[in-house]
XYZ file of C-alpha atoms in Angstrom:
753
model
C 0.000 0.000 0.000
C 3.078 2.240 -0.195
C 4.606 4.136 -3.101
C 8.337 4.955 -2.982
C 9.541 8.059 -4.790
C 13.259 8.477 -5.580
C 14.546 12.002 -6.057
C 17.720 13.186 -7.687
C 19.283 14.996 -4.721
C 16.984 14.513 -1.728
C 16.868 10.753 -1.162
C 13.745 8.558 -1.097
C 10.210 9.476 -0.005
C 7.184 7.329 0.692
C 3.446 7.875 0.270
C 0.482 5.797 1.463
C -3.080 6.429 2.535
C -1.975 7.604 5.945
C 1.111 9.715 5.476
C 3.803 11.155 3.237
C 7.419 11.553 4.303
C 11.076 10.612 4.039
C 11.861 6.875 3.668
C 14.823 6.886 5.950
C 17.846 4.628 5.570
C 21.188 4.396 7.308
C 22.840 5.877 4.206
C 20.580 8.834 3.361
C 23.503 11.206 2.995
C 25.174 8.811 0.519
C 22.004 8.590 -1.592
C 21.724 12.378 -1.688
C 25.339 12.857 -2.705
C 25.445 10.147 -5.396
C 22.183 11.275 -7.073
C 19.574 8.610 -7.781
C 18.839 8.724 -11.508
C 16.813 5.506 -12.048
C 15.307 2.710 -9.977
C 13.279 -0.489 -10.136
C 11.729 -2.980 -7.756
C 13.469 -6.328 -7.265
C 12.302 -9.710 -6.072
C 12.677 -10.369 -2.361
C 11.361 -6.872 -1.441
C 14.530 -5.152 -2.570
C 15.076 -1.966 -4.533
C 17.720 -1.245 -7.194
C 18.891 2.372 -7.347
C 20.979 3.571 -10.264
C 23.086 6.595 -9.399
C 24.819 9.162 -11.543
C 28.228 8.876 -9.934
C 28.475 5.761 -7.782
C 27.051 2.815 -9.697
C 24.261 0.550 -8.458
C 22.927 0.454 -4.893
C 20.551 -2.294 -3.722
C 18.488 -1.715 -0.564
C 16.666 -4.528 1.277
C 13.344 -4.361 3.129
C 15.141 -3.308 6.317
C 16.334 -0.093 4.621
C 19.900 -1.420 4.525
C 22.306 -1.289 1.619
C 23.048 -4.976 0.865
C 24.820 -4.542 -2.502
C 26.916 -1.734 -3.875
C 28.371 -2.228 -7.353
C 30.661 0.345 -8.934
C 33.515 0.578 -11.367
C 35.827 -0.748 -8.642
C 33.812 -3.978 -8.466
C 33.462 -4.504 -12.221
C 31.029 -2.012 -13.811
C 32.152 -0.274 -16.991
C 31.331 3.136 -15.462
C 29.376 4.579 -12.532
C 26.734 6.552 -14.496
C 23.625 4.352 -14.630
C 20.730 5.595 -16.757
C 18.370 2.580 -16.666
C 17.730 -0.502 -14.507
C 15.724 -3.632 -15.321
C 15.223 -6.997 -13.627
C 14.506 -10.059 -15.784
C 12.551 -13.224 -14.947
C 15.610 -14.851 -13.354
C 16.135 -11.891 -10.976
C 19.160 -10.723 -12.943
C 19.674 -6.970 -13.200
C 20.416 -5.223 -16.492
C 21.973 -1.797 -16.392
C 21.881 0.805 -19.154
C 25.037 2.840 -18.632
C 26.227 6.137 -19.957
C 28.221 4.067 -22.429
C 27.325 0.403 -22.741
C 25.203 -2.274 -21.042
C 26.113 -4.256 -17.915
C 24.631 -7.440 -16.503
C 24.780 -8.496 -12.867
C 23.424 -11.411 -10.849
C 22.775 -10.262 -7.270
C 21.432 -13.692 -6.350
C 24.279 -15.659 -7.879
C 25.296 -18.809 -6.005
C 28.974 -17.907 -6.388
C 30.913 -14.918 -5.114
C 34.586 -14.115 -4.654
C 36.224 -13.179 -1.357
C 39.473 -11.222 -1.438
C 40.781 -10.653 2.101
C 43.338 -8.192 0.753
C 41.962 -6.730 -2.483
C 45.233 -5.151 -3.485
C 47.193 -8.422 -3.177
C 44.620 -11.036 -4.322
C 46.696 -13.887 -2.944
C 46.009 -17.586 -3.447
C 43.572 -19.226 -1.035
C 44.589 -22.485 0.687
C 42.506 -23.041 3.827
C 39.314 -21.855 5.595
C 38.018 -22.365 9.130
C 35.182 -20.916 11.224
C 36.406 -20.688 14.768
C 34.528 -19.025 17.637
C 32.192 -16.987 15.403
C 34.981 -15.767 13.248
C 35.967 -16.622 9.695
C 39.637 -17.405 9.173
C 41.152 -17.509 5.711
C 44.621 -18.944 5.158
C 46.203 -17.419 2.054
C 49.586 -17.220 0.410
C 50.393 -14.005 2.279
C 49.116 -14.845 5.759
C 46.071 -15.554 7.933
C 43.022 -13.265 7.820
C 40.199 -12.894 10.307
C 36.659 -11.515 9.903
C 33.460 -11.740 11.978
C 31.152 -14.601 10.993
C 27.754 -12.923 10.493
C 24.776 -13.001 8.139
C 24.946 -9.377 6.924
C 27.869 -7.276 5.772
C 27.443 -3.622 4.934
C 29.121 -3.158 1.533
C 29.905 0.489 2.302
C 31.797 -0.323 5.437
C 35.555 -0.616 5.301
C 37.205 -4.028 4.879
C 35.980 -6.520 7.474
C 39.148 -8.623 7.270
C 42.258 -8.042 9.336
C 45.537 -9.914 9.086
C 46.658 -11.892 12.149
C 49.987 -10.760 13.462
C 53.029 -13.035 13.127
C 51.399 -14.994 10.234
C 52.977 -13.231 7.268
C 53.858 -15.799 4.651
C 52.376 -19.018 3.340
C 49.507 -20.526 5.388
C 48.922 -24.170 4.395
C 46.289 -25.462 6.785
C 43.902 -24.622 9.669
C 42.589 -27.126 12.206
C 40.315 -26.520 15.209
C 41.282 -28.792 18.111
C 39.919 -28.253 21.650
C 39.339 -24.474 21.598
C 42.615 -24.038 19.743
C 43.173 -23.152 16.104
C 46.325 -24.835 14.886
C 47.911 -23.050 11.950
C 50.096 -24.879 9.461
C 52.582 -22.320 8.193
C 55.626 -22.323 5.953
C 57.743 -21.251 8.921
C 56.306 -23.731 11.418
C 53.246 -24.460 13.533
C 51.264 -21.700 15.255
C 48.450 -21.894 17.775
C 45.684 -19.273 17.904
C 43.964 -19.035 21.269
C 42.055 -16.151 22.812
C 43.024 -13.976 19.862
C 46.748 -14.528 20.412
C 49.143 -16.609 18.295
C 52.026 -18.598 19.688
C 54.697 -20.597 17.909
C 54.445 -24.306 18.778
C 57.197 -25.579 16.488
C 59.759 -23.999 14.225
C 60.002 -27.165 12.122
C 59.471 -25.668 8.643
C 56.511 -26.489 6.487
C 53.584 -27.549 8.680
C 50.849 -29.036 6.468
C 48.032 -30.476 8.558
C 47.115 -31.945 11.930
C 45.442 -35.175 13.123
C 44.213 -35.754 16.690
C 45.360 -39.232 17.734
C 43.776 -39.192 21.198
C 42.587 -36.654 23.758
C 46.114 -35.538 24.607
C 48.033 -36.176 21.385
C 48.125 -34.491 17.983
C 50.306 -35.511 15.044
C 51.326 -32.853 12.549
C 52.570 -33.416 9.008
C 55.480 -31.330 7.774
C 57.837 -31.059 4.839
C 60.129 -33.692 6.392
C 58.024 -36.104 8.406
C 55.774 -36.134 11.475
C 55.770 -34.020 14.650
C 54.119 -34.996 17.907
C 52.210 -32.439 20.003
C 50.826 -33.126 23.462
C 48.489 -31.215 25.760
C 49.921 -29.898 28.963
C 47.979 -27.645 31.317
C 45.219 -27.212 28.746
C 47.658 -26.001 26.096
C 49.241 -27.806 23.142
C 52.992 -28.023 23.141
C 55.668 -29.453 20.889
C 56.793 -32.912 22.067
C 59.210 -34.302 19.489
C 59.779 -35.188 15.884
C 58.871 -38.821 15.193
C 61.461 -41.096 13.645
C 60.773 -43.621 10.949
C 59.386 -41.363 8.207
C 61.193 -38.441 6.599
C 58.892 -37.793 3.634
C 56.520 -34.876 3.110
C 53.249 -35.572 4.977
C 50.822 -33.090 3.435
C 47.819 -35.396 2.942
C 46.940 -37.696 5.844
C 43.830 -39.060 7.603
C 42.996 -41.327 10.501
C 40.542 -44.183 9.930
C 38.158 -45.855 12.375
C 40.687 -48.639 12.984
C 43.168 -46.133 14.424
C 45.628 -46.258 11.514
C 47.160 -43.064 10.210
C 47.339 -43.051 6.397
C 49.710 -40.708 4.577
C 49.879 -40.305 0.816
C 52.891 -39.163 -1.124
C 52.013 -38.079 -4.684
C 55.306 -39.350 -6.142
C 55.965 -42.492 -4.100
C 52.900 -44.269 -2.750
C 50.939 -44.771 0.475
C 52.252 -45.021 4.061
C 50.332 -46.593 6.947
C 51.303 -45.586 10.492
C 50.417 -47.813 13.424
C 50.857 -46.060 16.767
C 51.605 -48.102 19.870
C 49.782 -47.490 23.117
C 52.247 -44.729 23.759
C 52.386 -42.534 20.620
C 55.612 -41.002 21.850
C 57.435 -44.244 21.167
C 58.695 -45.337 17.799
C 56.038 -45.765 15.120
C 55.402 -48.752 12.851
C 55.487 -47.656 9.191
C 54.342 -49.778 6.246
C 54.722 -48.681 2.659
C 52.372 -49.616 -0.220
C 52.672 -48.947 -3.947
C 51.651 -50.474 -7.271
C 52.820 -53.894 -6.089
C 49.921 -53.823 -3.630
C 47.180 -53.049 -6.153
C 47.568 -49.313 -6.761
C 47.317 -48.405 -10.475
C 50.520 -46.354 -10.236
C 53.047 -45.002 -7.778
C 52.163 -41.451 -8.842
C 49.262 -39.165 -7.899
C 47.834 -41.198 -5.022
C 45.881 -39.306 -2.333
C 44.109 -40.474 0.831
C 40.874 -39.003 2.223
C 38.382 -39.889 4.924
C 34.819 -40.808 3.956
C 32.378 -42.155 6.591
C 35.292 -42.680 8.956
C 37.205 -44.910 6.540
C 40.213 -44.156 4.409
C 39.630 -44.035 0.682
C 42.391 -43.625 -1.872
C 42.145 -41.414 -4.935
C 44.325 -42.645 -7.805
C 44.825 -42.050 -11.484
C 42.219 -44.766 -12.149
C 39.421 -43.821 -9.769
C 38.803 -44.493 -6.066
C 40.230 -47.512 -4.189
C 39.724 -49.030 -0.746
C 42.173 -51.096 1.308
C 41.462 -54.753 2.098
C 42.923 -55.320 5.557
C 42.852 -59.122 5.248
C 44.629 -59.355 1.917
C 46.504 -56.078 2.405
C 45.842 -54.951 -1.138
C 43.978 -52.028 -2.707
C 40.720 -52.710 -4.575
C 38.511 -50.391 -6.684
C 35.574 -48.892 -4.803
C 32.471 -49.961 -6.756
C 30.233 -47.204 -5.365
C 32.545 -44.429 -6.523
C 33.143 -46.254 -9.786
C 29.454 -45.981 -10.677
C 29.297 -42.256 -9.941
C 32.677 -40.937 -11.065
C 34.088 -43.687 -13.280
C 37.084 -45.985 -13.222
C 39.369 -43.945 -15.438
C 38.952 -40.503 -13.853
C 41.851 -39.106 -11.879
C 40.557 -37.825 -8.502
C 42.484 -35.031 -6.763
C 40.337 -34.240 -3.738
C 37.434 -35.636 -1.660
C 35.570 -33.957 1.189
C 32.527 -35.211 3.105
C 30.129 -32.610 4.556
C 27.920 -32.879 7.634
C 25.035 -34.414 5.645
C 27.159 -37.163 4.113
C 27.384 -35.517 0.700
C 30.775 -35.819 -0.975
C 32.541 -32.953 -2.705
C 35.148 -34.024 -5.227
C 37.699 -32.495 -7.566
C 38.836 -34.531 -10.555
C 41.106 -33.905 -13.473
C 38.205 -32.539 -15.530
C 35.568 -31.191 -13.131
C 34.464 -30.078 -9.666
C 31.311 -31.720 -8.408
C 29.099 -32.909 -5.569
C 27.693 -36.378 -4.933
C 24.354 -35.785 -3.225
C 23.590 -38.798 -1.018
C 19.907 -39.405 -0.244
C 19.397 -41.960 2.511
C 16.288 -44.003 1.624
C 16.550 -46.410 4.534
C 17.638 -49.747 3.160
C 19.456 -48.119 0.282
C 21.098 -44.853 -0.632
C 20.520 -42.910 -3.790
C 23.333 -40.746 -5.120
C 23.015 -37.926 -7.610
C 25.891 -36.168 -9.261
C 26.054 -32.398 -9.651
C 28.857 -30.689 -11.546
C 29.916 -27.055 -11.000
C 31.361 -25.885 -14.273
C 31.726 -22.375 -12.795
C 34.734 -23.707 -10.883
C 36.578 -25.180 -13.853
C 40.271 -24.194 -13.825
C 39.783 -21.869 -10.832
C 40.934 -24.045 -7.914
C 44.591 -24.246 -6.919
C 46.157 -27.077 -8.884
C 47.615 -29.720 -6.558
C 46.290 -27.914 -3.455
C 42.543 -28.224 -4.012
C 40.498 -27.300 -0.933
C 36.771 -27.404 -0.080
C 35.301 -26.292 3.268
C 31.558 -27.035 3.542
C 30.058 -25.205 6.559
C 26.395 -25.769 5.705
C 24.159 -25.713 2.643
C 24.436 -21.925 2.380
C 28.172 -21.618 2.938
C 30.761 -23.662 1.065
C 34.241 -22.238 0.582
C 36.788 -23.097 -2.116
C 40.429 -22.085 -2.262
C 41.203 -20.472 -5.622
C 44.096 -18.930 -7.485
C 42.747 -15.482 -6.595
C 41.326 -15.462 -3.111
C 38.407 -17.644 -2.094
C 35.145 -18.622 -3.761
C 31.947 -18.740 -1.708
C 29.015 -20.911 -2.813
C 25.462 -20.509 -1.514
C 23.499 -23.639 -2.340
C 20.143 -22.098 -1.441
C 20.403 -19.119 -3.793
C 17.785 -18.866 -6.491
C 18.465 -20.936 -9.585
C 17.493 -20.453 -13.163
C 14.073 -21.892 -13.746
C 13.577 -24.304 -16.571
C 10.585 -22.356 -17.856
C 12.736 -19.258 -18.403
C 15.780 -21.011 -19.798
C 15.496 -21.519 -23.522
C 17.627 -21.846 -26.600
C 17.155 -19.580 -29.597
C 18.203 -20.079 -33.202
C 19.522 -16.608 -33.981
C 20.795 -16.869 -37.527
C 21.012 -19.259 -40.450
C 23.000 -18.484 -43.549
C 24.482 -20.325 -46.504
C 28.259 -20.533 -46.507
C 30.142 -19.082 -49.433
C 27.187 -17.117 -50.841
C 26.687 -13.361 -50.921
C 23.585 -12.055 -49.157
C 22.824 -15.592 -48.024
C 20.885 -14.923 -44.792
C 18.110 -17.509 -44.659
C 16.753 -16.932 -41.159
C 17.299 -13.939 -38.886
C 15.874 -15.156 -35.574
C 12.125 -14.832 -36.031
C 9.365 -15.977 -38.398
C 7.251 -13.531 -40.386
C 3.850 -14.518 -41.799
C 1.883 -11.828 -43.640
C 3.941 -9.082 -42.007
C 3.321 -10.569 -38.578
C 6.008 -12.044 -36.352
C 5.313 -15.663 -35.329
C 6.895 -17.515 -32.442
C 6.791 -20.906 -34.147
C 7.444 -22.092 -37.655
C 4.426 -23.344 -39.575
C 4.368 -25.530 -42.664
C 3.775 -22.446 -44.768
C 6.959 -20.917 -43.402
C 9.164 -23.869 -44.311
C 11.578 -22.501 -46.919
C 12.644 -24.343 -50.035
C 16.312 -23.711 -50.729
C 18.049 -24.016 -54.054
C 20.420 -26.899 -54.532
C 23.465 -24.615 -54.414
C 22.459 -23.459 -50.902
C 23.328 -26.795 -49.326
C 26.171 -25.569 -47.070
C 24.345 -24.132 -44.065
C 25.628 -22.534 -40.871
C 23.356 -22.336 -37.818
C 24.016 -19.838 -35.014
C 22.177 -20.218 -31.700
C 22.247 -18.867 -28.163
C 20.642 -19.457 -24.761
C 18.847 -17.106 -22.383
C 21.248 -17.622 -19.506
C 23.676 -14.745 -19.010
C 25.462 -15.907 -15.860
C 28.486 -17.121 -17.767
C 28.065 -17.801 -21.497
C 31.200 -19.940 -21.501
C 29.441 -22.478 -19.226
C 26.459 -23.009 -21.527
C 26.670 -26.162 -23.632
C 24.712 -27.095 -26.719
C 23.897 -30.230 -28.627
C 22.384 -30.478 -32.085
C 20.784 -32.964 -34.431
C 19.721 -32.614 -38.055
C 16.732 -34.855 -38.746
C 17.102 -36.252 -42.218
C 20.850 -36.573 -41.830
C 21.781 -37.434 -38.215
C 20.529 -40.419 -36.241
C 21.409 -39.149 -32.760
C 22.283 -36.024 -30.806
C 25.782 -34.654 -30.952
C 27.974 -34.465 -27.859
C 27.549 -31.467 -25.548
C 29.798 -28.602 -26.611
C 30.258 -24.901 -25.855
C 30.286 -24.127 -29.592
C 27.310 -21.911 -30.456
C 27.264 -22.638 -34.165
C 26.962 -25.708 -36.339
C 27.878 -26.139 -39.975
C 26.459 -28.704 -42.391
C 28.131 -29.193 -45.764
C 26.956 -30.766 -49.028
C 23.428 -31.554 -47.871
C 21.535 -33.694 -50.332
C 18.128 -32.671 -51.668
C 15.326 -33.478 -49.247
C 13.465 -32.326 -46.120
C 15.426 -31.518 -42.936
C 14.680 -30.308 -39.423
C 17.455 -28.755 -37.374
C 17.165 -29.284 -33.607
C 19.210 -27.689 -30.828
C 19.161 -27.892 -27.034
C 21.066 -25.943 -24.384
C 22.296 -26.930 -20.924
C 23.311 -24.358 -18.290
C 25.643 -24.612 -15.317
C 22.778 -25.932 -13.133
C 22.345 -28.870 -15.571
C 18.945 -27.555 -16.640
C 18.229 -28.581 -20.223
C 16.113 -26.310 -22.392
C 13.309 -27.291 -24.684
C 14.230 -28.179 -28.233
C 14.357 -25.324 -30.735
C 13.678 -26.438 -34.287
C 13.928 -25.090 -37.802
C 12.614 -27.017 -40.792
C 13.714 -26.478 -44.365
C 13.839 -28.253 -47.657
C 16.560 -28.372 -50.282
C 15.186 -28.470 -53.817
C 16.877 -30.883 -56.197
C 18.876 -29.224 -59.020
C 17.277 -29.022 -62.464
C 18.995 -32.203 -63.493
C 17.299 -34.003 -60.578
C 13.811 -32.446 -61.000
C 10.734 -34.544 -61.818
C 10.792 -33.404 -65.456
C 14.466 -34.268 -65.730
C 13.851 -37.631 -64.093
C 10.993 -38.269 -66.560
C 13.295 -37.399 -69.455
C 15.967 -39.602 -67.909
C 13.425 -42.413 -67.777
C 12.536 -41.946 -71.436
C 16.205 -41.789 -72.363
C 16.803 -44.844 -70.252
C 14.041 -46.776 -72.000
C 15.319 -45.556 -75.374
C 18.795 -46.505 -74.358
C 17.610 -49.938 -73.277
C 15.783 -50.361 -76.616
C 18.763 -49.111 -78.582
C 21.031 -51.296 -76.563
C 18.737 -54.252 -77.269
C 18.808 -53.520 -81.005
C 22.531 -52.966 -80.865
C 23.018 -56.215 -79.032
C 20.778 -58.000 -81.534
C 22.764 -56.611 -84.476
C 25.955 -57.328 -82.665
C 24.748 -60.883 -82.078
C 23.842 -61.284 -85.750
C 27.192 -59.854 -86.844
C 29.057 -62.049 -84.394
C 26.998 -65.017 -85.591
C 28.011 -64.303 -89.196
C 31.603 -63.924 -88.138
C 31.389 -67.182 -86.234
C 29.743 -68.923 -89.186
C 32.413 -67.594 -91.548
C 35.053 -68.546 -89.106
C 33.451 -71.959 -88.721
C 33.269 -72.392 -92.493
C 36.862 -71.315 -92.809
C 37.867 -73.697 -90.100
C 35.758 -76.422 -91.747
C 37.484 -75.755 -95.074
C 40.828 -75.784 -93.362
C 39.784 -78.996 -91.682
C 38.727 -80.549 -94.958
C 41.907 -79.333 -96.553
C 43.818 -80.796 -93.702
C 41.860 -84.017 -94.130
C 42.710 -84.050 -97.846
C 46.313 -83.374 -97.038
C 46.162 -86.138 -94.480
C 44.501 -88.455 -96.951
C 47.063 -87.524 -99.580
C 49.806 -88.083 -97.071
C 48.188 -91.373 -96.131
C 47.834 -92.314 -99.809
C 51.388 -91.277 -100.376
C 52.380 -93.371 -97.405
C 50.346 -96.249 -98.746
C 51.819 -95.705 -102.205
C 55.270 -95.592 -100.721
C 54.419 -98.769 -98.878
C 53.089 -100.341 -102.063
C 56.112 -99.140 -103.984
C 58.289 -100.675 -101.331
C 56.294 -103.876 -101.576
C 56.473 -103.755 -105.370
C 60.190 -103.138 -105.173
C 60.460 -106.073 -102.831
C 58.357 -108.246 -105.168
C 60.397 -107.039 -108.126
C 63.520 -108.076 -106.292
C 61.989 -111.458 -105.569
C 60.765 -111.706 -109.125
C 64.133 -110.609 -110.453
C 65.783 -113.071 -108.121
C 63.447 -115.782 -109.380
C 64.028 -114.735 -112.962
C 67.790 -114.670 -112.373
C 67.490 -118.135 -110.916
C 65.692 -119.270 -114.058
C 68.370 -117.641 -116.171
C 71.088 -119.351 -114.218
C 69.169 -122.598 -114.396
C 68.822 -122.196 -118.176
C 72.548 -121.467 -118.506
C 73.414 -124.507 -116.406
C 71.057 -126.698 -118.413
C 72.469 -125.342 -121.619
C 76.026 -126.011 -120.421
C 75.043 -129.489 -119.364
C 73.343 -130.048 -122.677
C 76.427 -128.916 -124.611
C 78.639 -131.078 -122.457
C 76.369 -134.054 -123.066
C 76.456 -133.416 -126.829
C 80.249 -133.400 -126.723
C 80.271 -136.581 -124.723
C 77.805 -138.155 -127.204
C 80.061 -137.340 -130.081
C 83.143 -138.717 -128.368
C 81.564 -141.768 -126.851
C 81.940 -145.078 -128.740
C 79.880 -147.163 -126.416
C 76.436 -147.535 -127.836
C 74.813 -148.088 -124.536
C 76.487 -144.957 -123.081
C 75.392 -142.964 -126.082
C 71.929 -144.217 -125.567
C 71.895 -143.023 -121.972
C 73.437 -139.684 -122.930
C 70.825 -139.247 -125.587
C 68.146 -139.916 -123.061
C 69.571 -137.196 -120.833
C 69.645 -134.767 -123.739
C 66.062 -135.578 -124.531
C 65.154 -135.029 -120.914
C 66.732 -131.576 -120.987
C 64.792 -130.735 -124.107
C 61.516 -131.557 -122.370
C 59.474 -128.313 -122.085
C 56.923 -129.288 -119.440
C 58.973 -128.008 -116.505
C 59.736 -124.841 -118.399
C 56.029 -124.200 -118.913
C 55.381 -124.785 -115.268
C 58.143 -122.341 -114.435
C 56.562 -119.753 -116.717
C 53.101 -120.157 -115.244
C 54.487 -119.679 -111.784
C 56.431 -116.651 -113.013
C 53.352 -115.161 -114.725
C 51.307 -115.526 -111.504
C 53.840 -113.708 -109.392
C 54.458 -111.115 -112.103
C 50.765 -110.133 -112.324
C 50.572 -109.810 -108.538
C 53.475 -107.423 -108.517
C 52.529 -105.443 -111.598
C 48.745 -105.423 -111.083
C 47.625 -107.840 -113.795
C 50.131 -106.552 -116.337
C 49.900 -109.633 -118.557
C 46.075 -109.697 -118.274
C 45.785 -106.070 -119.370
C 48.401 -106.674 -122.088
C 46.308 -109.572 -123.571
C 43.136 -107.366 -123.381
C 44.779 -104.459 -125.206
C 46.873 -106.513 -127.623
C 45.239 -109.892 -128.239
C 47.441 -110.452 -131.325
C 50.512 -111.128 -129.206
C 51.834 -114.668 -128.896
C 53.053 -116.419 -125.751
C 56.677 -115.655 -126.606
C 55.689 -112.021 -127.188
C 54.094 -111.862 -123.720
C 57.258 -113.342 -122.200
C 59.336 -110.702 -124.016
C 56.993 -107.913 -122.766
C 57.305 -109.218 -119.217
C 61.056 -109.255 -119.394
C 61.049 -105.746 -120.882
C 58.803 -104.613 -117.993
C 61.414 -105.992 -115.637
C 63.970 -103.899 -117.540
C 66.202 -106.943 -118.157
C 69.133 -106.699 -120.510
C 69.126 -108.280 -123.960
C 71.558 -110.988 -122.862
C 69.421 -111.847 -119.815
C 66.338 -111.955 -122.010
C 68.093 -114.257 -124.507
C 68.985 -116.710 -121.784
C 65.414 -116.730 -120.431
C 63.943 -117.243 -123.883
C 66.621 -119.832 -124.676
C 67.534 -117.964 -127.854
C 70.461 -115.930 -129.056
C 70.976 -112.199 -128.560
C 70.263 -111.690 -132.195
C 67.013 -113.588 -131.791
C 66.026 -111.260 -128.956
C 66.605 -108.204 -131.107
C 64.538 -109.776 -133.888
C 61.798 -110.571 -131.428
C 61.866 -106.964 -130.164
C 61.516 -105.652 -133.669
C 58.599 -107.931 -134.419
C 56.946 -106.902 -131.162
C 57.167 -103.205 -132.073
C 55.441 -103.997 -135.322
C 52.627 -105.836 -133.609
C 52.215 -102.992 -131.127
C 52.481 -100.430 -133.882
C 54.889 -98.290 -131.964
C 56.573 -95.300 -133.548
C 60.329 -95.252 -133.713
C 60.707 -92.532 -131.102
C 58.882 -94.546 -128.407
C 61.142 -96.593 -126.209
C 59.802 -100.107 -125.915
C 60.754 -100.596 -122.224
C 59.096 -97.254 -121.216
C 55.970 -98.208 -123.102
C 55.797 -101.438 -121.150
C 55.977 -99.451 -117.861
C 52.852 -97.461 -118.848
C 50.751 -100.419 -120.006
């Protein structure tokens, strides 16, 4: 029921139904001096005041200034001309030159104990209603309270005698033990005392009610309580390594990890002041490697972070085994650097790639664990000296490279209904004036929120290289927003999450496509899917008309090919027939040649046989000639003996022998046998001779046979039992009977009969 009125130089006034007056605050003079130029109401009953010379001032419902942002804290300038709060309670500022964006309800904020130095943060502790921050330049103290006036001077003060590197803080029995580069300090009743000058105190573990063990650069130190105060006892022998990371488990063992060697287990005797029992474990005992092994305490037990996930120690087998519960949540291949359990059993972790929280929900018989990743912390924690200090849900501290980071888990988050992804621009690569979509749809000069079927563009075939630009309505840190895309019609699944805010598709084929994109912010809220549908028209050579022409050409080609093949078949058939005929002719010729060769062979064989028969016949004829000569000799001898013999009876016997020799029967038989063999050899020579020349006598036939045998005149005379002269006469008479001319040789004529 109240209206607030901001004036330029006179502060803020109020008006309601009852009164009108000054709306007093504790900083009225400041508001008058800085000149309120613009204002707006904020969620949570707060007011944003934009000034002309001192930036933005936010006042809560108790009239207190709870935020004061100026150029010193990050604004571009202090002259604010306009203020606006969006749906996520973020404030937008229109400046004299530029626009600024601020998140007053952000879950994360930075604490710099000494703004001018901005040292590295290593340790945090709340001790007796005070906040202690251990940094690279000393220990700082500030009151632990719910409200801090931003216009008040720095709340932090540096503790005396703590200049230098502060490694660790540990509250033990109303004492705050300080691990320092120069030794161990104790803070009690606001005063610091030096407990040990042993350099490089890392951390402290309470062994029992009167004993504390401290880890240093060069081993362990024992502290005992005397008169209610902690005092240095001695340096323990048996271990001379750096003891920066160590925990005590429920079995009473002290575990110490060395990042370059392995794991040490310390077993204290009943009297911790005596010598300690040290056992060393490395990769031989189940650790994945001797490097980068760290020990932490979860639920009272020691767990071991390695390069291959989380391991636990099996006391019976004395080996390290993978922890299956952590394996499901974090993985077996992730390198874990830090683990911290808060009061509710949730586990904060720092890995090689992320900072996260395992939220453990106890459901009675089982526990449900959810994983939450804080991408805002990527690459901001101190490498190798990661530190998390969870006080409660609203206060979690992280050591960072520049001061400390505070996280408020109950701060307002981005709502899913307000977080959306927007396709801002689509253009074709490599084309001039190729903007296809500029962020909104226009239908009949009206802007539409969604794309309808009528607004689906048809792109030419040469516009098939498309680039999509998109963004998300979360301005907390644009580098933490991730996107994934999918092009329906080309992709079968979503792409991997990536911080890239554009996607390029090359050489898209003709067809219908729908581009889809989703965004995910740092709170793991996933937006609804933003879509854009389009269609790529086939080129002219792939249009329906072209395809129809291609079909006709194809059919014509098939027909022409069929005709061509038919003609080709006919031509090949003719060639084959000609070739076959040629081969047949060659075959027949070869057969004729073979037959001729065979006939020649047979003729040669017959000639050989004839030659053989001729030799036999000549031999037989020669035998007859010799026989005739012998008979003639015998006959002449007998005639001589007959003439000389005087004995009548001897003459008579000789005459009988002469008569016997003159007997022609045997000679005829010899001729018949000769004629038979002669006709066999000379293929019926005598038979053909009788048929052609029937006028020839028996003696003429004998003469022709002897001529055919090419016998000499003397040999012929002996066979015919006549003189040489008689043979010549017989030859002459034969020529007459045959009517041969003088130039025809009688023997050659007989060969051709």
